[in-house]
PDB file of C-alpha atoms and ligand atoms in Angstrom:
ATOM      1  CA  UNK A  71      79.690  78.600 112.050  1.00 94.00           C
ATOM      2  CA  UNK A  72      80.555  81.734 110.080  1.00 98.00           C
ATOM      3  CA  UNK A  73      78.918  82.786 106.828  1.00 98.00           C
ATOM      4  CA  UNK A  74      78.316  85.804 104.599  1.00 97.00           C
ATOM      5  CA  UNK A  75      75.766  88.494 105.404  1.00 98.00           C
ATOM      6  CA  UNK A  76      72.246  88.096 103.951  1.00 98.00           C
ATOM      7  CA  UNK A  77      69.558  90.761 103.635  1.00 98.00           C
ATOM      8  CA  UNK A  78      67.277  88.834 105.978  1.00 97.00           C
ATOM      9  CA  UNK A  79      69.895  89.078 108.780  1.00 98.00           C
ATOM     10  CA  UNK A  80      69.428  92.828 109.163  1.00 98.00           C
ATOM     11  CA  UNK A  81      66.422  92.763 111.511  1.00 98.00           C
ATOM     12  CA  UNK A  82      68.085  90.256 113.842  1.00 98.00           C
ATOM     13  CA  UNK A  83      71.429  92.088 113.791  1.00 98.00           C
ATOM     14  CA  UNK A  84      69.686  95.341 114.719  1.00 98.00           C
ATOM     15  CA  UNK A  85      68.041  93.556 117.638  1.00 98.00           C
ATOM     16  CA  UNK A  86      71.423  92.171 118.746  1.00 98.00           C
ATOM     17  CA  UNK A  87      73.131  95.581 118.504  1.00 98.00           C
ATOM     18  CA  UNK A  88      70.443  97.118 120.727  1.00 97.00           C
ATOM     19  CA  UNK A  89      70.377  94.147 123.110  1.00 98.00           C
ATOM     20  CA  UNK A  90      74.113  94.456 123.893  1.00 96.00           C
ATOM     21  CA  UNK A  91      73.360  97.853 125.500  1.00 93.00           C
ATOM     22  CA  UNK A  92      76.861  98.849 124.358  1.00 91.00           C
ATOM     23  CA  UNK A  93      75.703 101.272 121.661  1.00 92.00           C
ATOM     24  CA  UNK A  94      73.618 104.438 121.607  1.00 91.00           C
ATOM     25  CA  UNK A  95      70.665 104.532 119.173  1.00 95.00           C
ATOM     26  CA  UNK A  96      72.784 106.783 116.915  1.00 95.00           C
ATOM     27  CA  UNK A  97      75.596 104.207 116.944  1.00 94.00           C
ATOM     28  CA  UNK A  98      73.120 101.425 116.103  1.00 97.00           C
ATOM     29  CA  UNK A  99      71.966 103.521 113.119  1.00 98.00           C
ATOM     30  CA  UNK A 100      75.563 103.912 111.888  1.00 97.00           C
ATOM     31  CA  UNK A 101      76.183 100.179 112.326  1.00 98.00           C
ATOM     32  CA  UNK A 102      73.031  99.428 110.302  1.00 98.00           C
ATOM     33  CA  UNK A 103      74.031 101.873 107.544  1.00 98.00           C
ATOM     34  CA  UNK A 104      77.308 100.007 107.089  1.00 98.00           C
ATOM     35  CA  UNK A 105      75.521  96.631 106.969  1.00 98.00           C
ATOM     36  CA  UNK A 106      73.103  98.013 104.374  1.00 98.00           C
ATOM     37  CA  UNK A 107      76.015  99.185 102.207  1.00 98.00           C
ATOM     38  CA  UNK A 108      77.378  95.634 102.218  1.00 98.00           C
ATOM     39  CA  UNK A 109      73.985  94.273 101.109  1.00 98.00           C
ATOM     40  CA  UNK A 110      73.171  96.944  98.536  1.00 98.00           C
ATOM     41  CA  UNK A 111      76.603  97.426  96.973  1.00 97.00           C
ATOM     42  CA  UNK A 112      78.020  93.978  96.321  1.00 94.00           C
ATOM     43  CA  UNK A 113      80.904  95.435  94.295  1.00 97.00           C
ATOM     44  CA  UNK A 114      82.221  97.631  97.118  1.00 97.00           C
ATOM     45  CA  UNK A 115      85.414  96.485  98.862  1.00 95.00           C
ATOM     46  CA  UNK A 116      85.551  98.871 101.840  1.00 97.00           C
ATOM     47  CA  UNK A 117      83.510  96.739 104.228  1.00 98.00           C
ATOM     48  CA  UNK A 118      83.264  93.024 104.734  1.00 98.00           C
ATOM     49  CA  UNK A 119      81.028  91.123 107.140  1.00 98.00           C
ATOM     50  CA  UNK A 120      81.081  87.699 108.740  1.00 98.00           C
ATOM     51  CA  UNK A 121      77.922  86.507 110.489  1.00 98.00           C
ATOM     52  CA  UNK A 122      78.185  83.918 113.265  1.00 98.00           C
ATOM     53  CA  UNK A 123      75.477  81.317 113.760  1.00 97.00           C
ATOM     54  CA  UNK A 124      75.068  79.154 116.832  1.00 95.00           C
ATOM     55  CA  UNK A 125      72.414  76.434 117.107  1.00 91.00           C
ATOM     56  CA  UNK A 126      70.917  77.628 113.823  1.00 92.00           C
ATOM     57  CA  UNK A 127      70.429  81.206 115.049  1.00 96.00           C
ATOM     58  CA  UNK A 128      72.317  84.397 114.254  1.00 98.00           C
ATOM     59  CA  UNK A 129      74.644  84.940 117.226  1.00 98.00           C
ATOM     60  CA  UNK A 130      76.678  87.979 116.147  1.00 98.00           C
ATOM     61  CA  UNK A 131      78.729  89.612 113.450  1.00 98.00           C
ATOM     62  CA  UNK A 132      81.888  91.490 112.660  1.00 98.00           C
ATOM     63  CA  UNK A 133      82.383  94.237 110.068  1.00 98.00           C
ATOM     64  CA  UNK A 134      85.896  95.117 108.968  1.00 98.00           C
ATOM     65  CA  UNK A 135      87.836  96.394 105.971  1.00 98.00           C
ATOM     66  CA  UNK A 136      91.002  97.959 104.624  1.00 98.00           C
ATOM     67  CA  UNK A 137      91.637 101.515 105.850  1.00 97.00           C
ATOM     68  CA  UNK A 138      91.473 103.734 102.741  1.00 96.00           C
ATOM     69  CA  UNK A 139      94.784 105.247 101.594  1.00 96.00           C
ATOM     70  CA  UNK A 140      96.911 103.010 103.815  1.00 96.00           C
ATOM     71  CA  UNK A 141      99.059 100.004 102.973  1.00 96.00           C
ATOM     72  CA  UNK A 142      98.080  96.813 104.764  1.00 97.00           C
ATOM     73  CA  UNK A 143      96.122  98.457 107.574  1.00 98.00           C
ATOM     74  CA  UNK A 144      92.679  97.073 108.401  1.00 98.00           C
ATOM     75  CA  UNK A 145      90.007  98.480 110.688  1.00 98.00           C
ATOM     76  CA  UNK A 146      87.693  96.349 112.755  1.00 98.00           C
ATOM     77  CA  UNK A 147      84.750  98.723 112.616  1.00 97.00           C
ATOM     78  CA  UNK A 148      82.110  96.775 114.497  1.00 97.00           C
ATOM     79  CA  UNK A 149      81.691  93.577 116.477  1.00 97.00           C
ATOM     80  CA  UNK A 150      78.660  92.450 118.446  1.00 97.00           C
ATOM     81  CA  UNK A 151      77.528  89.176 119.954  1.00 98.00           C
ATOM     82  CA  UNK A 152      74.003  88.433 121.185  1.00 98.00           C
ATOM     83  CA  UNK A 153      74.056  88.679 124.995  1.00 97.00           C
ATOM     84  CA  UNK A 154      72.507  85.182 125.050  1.00 97.00           C
ATOM     85  CA  UNK A 155      75.612  83.846 123.271  1.00 97.00           C
ATOM     86  CA  UNK A 156      78.302  85.998 124.920  1.00 96.00           C
ATOM     87  CA  UNK A 157      81.100  84.259 126.776  1.00 95.00           C
ATOM     88  CA  UNK A 158      80.864  81.152 124.586  1.00 96.00           C
ATOM     89  CA  UNK A 159      83.702  81.930 122.162  1.00 97.00           C
ATOM     90  CA  UNK A 160      81.652  83.537 119.360  1.00 98.00           C
ATOM     91  CA  UNK A 161      83.487  86.878 119.624  1.00 98.00           C
ATOM     92  CA  UNK A 162      86.852  85.155 119.625  1.00 97.00           C
ATOM     93  CA  UNK A 163      85.880  83.150 116.518  1.00 98.00           C
ATOM     94  CA  UNK A 164      84.853  86.370 114.735  1.00 98.00           C
ATOM     95  CA  UNK A 165      88.156  88.053 115.645  1.00 98.00           C
ATOM     96  CA  UNK A 166      90.125  85.036 114.418  1.00 97.00           C
ATOM     97  CA  UNK A 167      88.260  85.209 111.112  1.00 98.00           C
ATOM     98  CA  UNK A 168      89.194  88.878 110.645  1.00 98.00           C
ATOM     99  CA  UNK A 169      92.832  88.169 111.457  1.00 98.00           C
ATOM    100  CA  UNK A 170      92.963  85.217 109.049  1.00 98.00           C
ATOM    101  CA  UNK A 171      91.498  87.360 106.240  1.00 98.00           C
ATOM    102  CA  UNK A 172      93.924  90.196 106.968  1.00 98.00           C
ATOM    103  CA  UNK A 173      96.921  87.843 106.915  1.00 97.00           C
ATOM    104  CA  UNK A 174      95.684  86.286 103.654  1.00 97.00           C
ATOM    105  CA  UNK A 175      95.848  89.750 102.077  1.00 95.00           C
ATOM    106  CA  UNK A 176      99.300  90.463 103.482  1.00 95.00           C
ATOM    107  CA  UNK A 177      97.812  92.919 105.983  1.00 97.00           C
ATOM    108  CA  UNK A 178     100.212  94.378 108.528  1.00 97.00           C
ATOM    109  CA  UNK A 179      97.879  95.378 111.288  1.00 98.00           C
ATOM    110  CA  UNK A 180      94.317  95.566 112.587  1.00 98.00           C
ATOM    111  CA  UNK A 181      93.178  98.690 114.457  1.00 98.00           C
ATOM    112  CA  UNK A 182      90.001  99.098 116.464  1.00 97.00           C
ATOM    113  CA  UNK A 183      88.534 101.761 118.647  1.00 95.00           C
ATOM    114  CA  UNK A 184      86.648 101.549 121.878  1.00 94.00           C
ATOM    115  CA  UNK A 185      85.605 103.650 124.813  1.00 91.00           C
ATOM    116  CA  UNK A 186      87.386 104.164 128.132  1.00 91.00           C
ATOM    117  CA  UNK A 187      84.128 104.055 130.062  1.00 89.00           C
ATOM    118  CA  UNK A 188      83.510 101.463 132.751  1.00 82.00           C
ATOM    119  CA  UNK A 189      80.832  99.647 130.762  1.00 80.00           C
ATOM    120  CA  UNK A 190      83.463  98.671 128.207  1.00 85.00           C
ATOM    121  CA  UNK A 191      85.919  97.036 130.623  1.00 89.00           C
ATOM    122  CA  UNK A 192      84.821  93.570 129.507  1.00 90.00           C
ATOM    123  CA  UNK A 193      85.238  94.572 125.862  1.00 92.00           C
ATOM    124  CA  UNK A 194      88.747  95.869 126.592  1.00 93.00           C
ATOM    125  CA  UNK A 195      89.758  92.642 128.342  1.00 95.00           C
ATOM    126  CA  UNK A 196      88.322  90.691 125.376  1.00 96.00           C
ATOM    127  CA  UNK A 197      90.654  92.577 122.993  1.00 97.00           C
ATOM    128  CA  UNK A 198      93.650  92.400 125.331  1.00 96.00           C
ATOM    129  CA  UNK A 199      93.238  88.662 125.735  1.00 96.00           C
ATOM    130  CA  UNK A 200      93.218  88.360 121.941  1.00 97.00           C
ATOM    131  CA  UNK A 201      96.597  90.132 121.753  1.00 97.00           C
ATOM    132  CA  UNK A 202      95.517  93.695 120.956  1.00 98.00           C
ATOM    133  CA  UNK A 203      97.638  96.441 122.521  1.00 98.00           C
ATOM    134  CA  UNK A 204      96.434  99.872 123.554  1.00 97.00           C
ATOM    135  CA  UNK A 205      98.478 102.200 121.330  1.00 98.00           C
ATOM    136  CA  UNK A 206      96.723 105.549 121.636  1.00 97.00           C
ATOM    137  CA  UNK A 207      94.002 107.389 123.441  1.00 97.00           C
ATOM    138  CA  UNK A 208      92.302 110.719 122.920  1.00 98.00           C
ATOM    139  CA  UNK A 209      90.870 112.230 126.070  1.00 98.00           C
ATOM    140  CA  UNK A 210      87.199 113.283 126.057  1.00 97.00           C
ATOM    141  CA  UNK A 211      86.797 112.136 122.429  1.00 96.00           C
ATOM    142  CA  UNK A 212      83.258 110.750 122.659  1.00 91.00           C
ATOM    143  CA  UNK A 213      82.164 113.140 125.392  1.00 92.00           C
ATOM    144  CA  UNK A 214      83.758 114.722 128.474  1.00 96.00           C
ATOM    145  CA  UNK A 215      85.256 111.892 130.525  1.00 95.00           C
ATOM    146  CA  UNK A 216      84.878 109.351 127.689  1.00 93.00           C
ATOM    147  CA  UNK A 217      88.189 108.753 125.913  1.00 96.00           C
ATOM    148  CA  UNK A 218      88.709 107.030 122.573  1.00 96.00           C
ATOM    149  CA  UNK A 219      91.110 104.090 122.918  1.00 96.00           C
ATOM    150  CA  UNK A 220      92.784 102.579 119.867  1.00 97.00           C
ATOM    151  CA  UNK A 221      93.907  98.967 120.110  1.00 97.00           C
ATOM    152  CA  UNK A 222      96.259  97.464 117.550  1.00 98.00           C
ATOM    153  CA  UNK A 223      97.414  93.975 116.605  1.00 98.00           C
ATOM    154  CA  UNK A 224     100.397  93.710 114.278  1.00 98.00           C
ATOM    155  CA  UNK A 225     101.315  90.737 112.108  1.00 95.00           C
TER     156      UNK A 225
HETATM  157  C1  COA B 406      82.980  92.124 123.207  1.00 60.12           C
HETATM  158  C2  COA B 406      82.196  90.946 122.641  1.00 60.12           C
HETATM  159  C3  COA B 406      82.175  91.052 121.117  1.00 60.12           C
HETATM  160  C4  COA B 406      82.925  89.638 123.049  1.00 60.12           C
HETATM  161  O1  COA B 406      82.250  88.548 122.469  1.00 60.12           O
HETATM  162  P1  COA B 406      82.017  87.163 123.290  1.00 60.12           P
HETATM  163  O2  COA B 406      81.443  86.203 122.328  1.00 60.12           O
HETATM  164  O3  COA B 406      81.249  87.460 124.513  1.00 60.12           O
HETATM  165  O4  COA B 406      83.513  86.769 123.702  1.00 60.12           O
HETATM  166  P2  COA B 406      84.111  85.286 123.825  1.00 60.12           P
HETATM  167  O5  COA B 406      83.091  84.367 124.415  1.00 60.12           O
HETATM  168  O6  COA B 406      84.696  84.904 122.505  1.00 60.12           O
HETATM  169  O7  COA B 406      85.243  85.493 124.900  1.00 60.12           O
HETATM  170  C5  COA B 406      86.586  85.674 124.562  1.00 60.12           C
HETATM  171  C6  COA B 406      87.296  86.292 125.750  1.00 60.12           C
HETATM  172  O8  COA B 406      86.605  87.513 126.100  1.00 60.12           O
HETATM  173  C7  COA B 406      86.620  87.694 127.509  1.00 60.12           C
HETATM  174  N1  COA B 406      85.329  87.517 128.144  1.00 60.12           N
HETATM  175  C8  COA B 406      84.259  86.840 127.684  1.00 60.12           C
HETATM  176  N2  COA B 406      83.268  86.874 128.572  1.00 60.12           N
HETATM  177  C9  COA B 406      83.731  87.583 129.629  1.00 60.12           C
HETATM  178  C10 COA B 406      83.157  87.985 130.869  1.00 60.12           C
HETATM  179  N3  COA B 406      81.888  87.636 131.215  1.00 60.12           N
HETATM  180  N4  COA B 406      83.909  88.754 131.707  1.00 60.12           N
HETATM  181  C11 COA B 406      85.172  89.101 131.371  1.00 60.12           C
HETATM  182  N5  COA B 406      85.760  88.749 130.221  1.00 60.12           N
HETATM  183  C12 COA B 406      85.039  88.001 129.360  1.00 60.12           C
HETATM  184  C13 COA B 406      87.488  86.622 128.028  1.00 60.12           C
HETATM  185  O9  COA B 406      88.809  87.094 127.990  1.00 60.12           O
HETATM  186  C14 COA B 406      87.274  85.499 127.030  1.00 60.12           C
HETATM  187  O10 COA B 406      88.301  84.575 127.089  1.00 60.12           O
HETATM  188  P3  COA B 406      88.030  83.146 127.844  1.00 60.12           P
HETATM  189  O11 COA B 406      87.191  82.340 126.896  1.00 60.12           O
HETATM  190  O12 COA B 406      89.389  82.582 128.056  1.00 60.12           O
HETATM  191  O13 COA B 406      87.317  83.437 129.119  1.00 60.12           O
HETATM  192  C15 COA B 406      80.754  90.865 123.199  1.00 60.12           C
HETATM  193  O14 COA B 406      80.821  90.791 124.590  1.00 60.12           O
HETATM  194  C16 COA B 406      79.872  92.025 122.790  1.00 60.12           C
HETATM  195  O15 COA B 406      79.162  91.955 121.780  1.00 60.12           O
HETATM  196  N6  COA B 406      79.865  93.092 123.612  1.00 60.12           N
HETATM  197  C17 COA B 406      78.997  94.223 123.353  1.00 60.12           C
HETATM  198  C18 COA B 406      79.355  94.940 122.098  1.00 60.12           C
HETATM  199  C19 COA B 406      80.729  95.561 122.158  1.00 60.12           C
HETATM  200  O16 COA B 406      81.179  96.019 123.197  1.00 60.12           O
HETATM  201  N7  COA B 406      81.371  95.582 120.979  1.00 60.12           N
HETATM  202  C20 COA B 406      82.659  96.199 120.820  1.00 60.12           C
HETATM  203  C21 COA B 406      82.472  97.682 120.694  1.00 60.12           C
HETATM  204  S1  COA B 406      84.020  98.497 120.633  1.00 60.12           S
END
């Protein structure tokens, strides 16, 4: 089940972000700042969140939004699923939600960024299986030996 973000989700989402072991503490802080903007500024339209629940518990979330100063381009800024719920289709459901919302608004494409490092190989295959294509990479972007990969799905 997917629903809107609530203020009382923040503690659990922070736990999930850390538990994935995919993000540095600084990245978790940035992810939390974006979630707090969504809670505190209900009129803003830059970021939108869907929270997934499984068996009555928060299982993950996605945060996405229109890329400023573009036409029909959306960014999938953040996605995370509780390790206890990974591999059960929650991530795929969250991606499908983003794509449905983007299509509803006549969006042309969704872009997302990820790392080239070995720990992200499962994340990359998750995106590839969902039809995202690797369209650009910047060598050593995050740190030496850690490239930034941009995946794109066009509609
Ligand atoms: C990437 C992530 C969001 C995927 O969510 P998920 O709920 O585990 O994914 P799903 O169960 O919906 O799986 C969808 C597809 O992903 C891939 N996948 C899932 N589990 C996998 C595994 N253990 N090994 C390899 N591929 C796997 C498969 O292609 C799967 O398709 P299938 O159902 O036909 O096997 C989740 O693993 C996660 O939170 N990872 C850590 C955070 C992260 O890396 N976020 C992205 C930062 S850029």
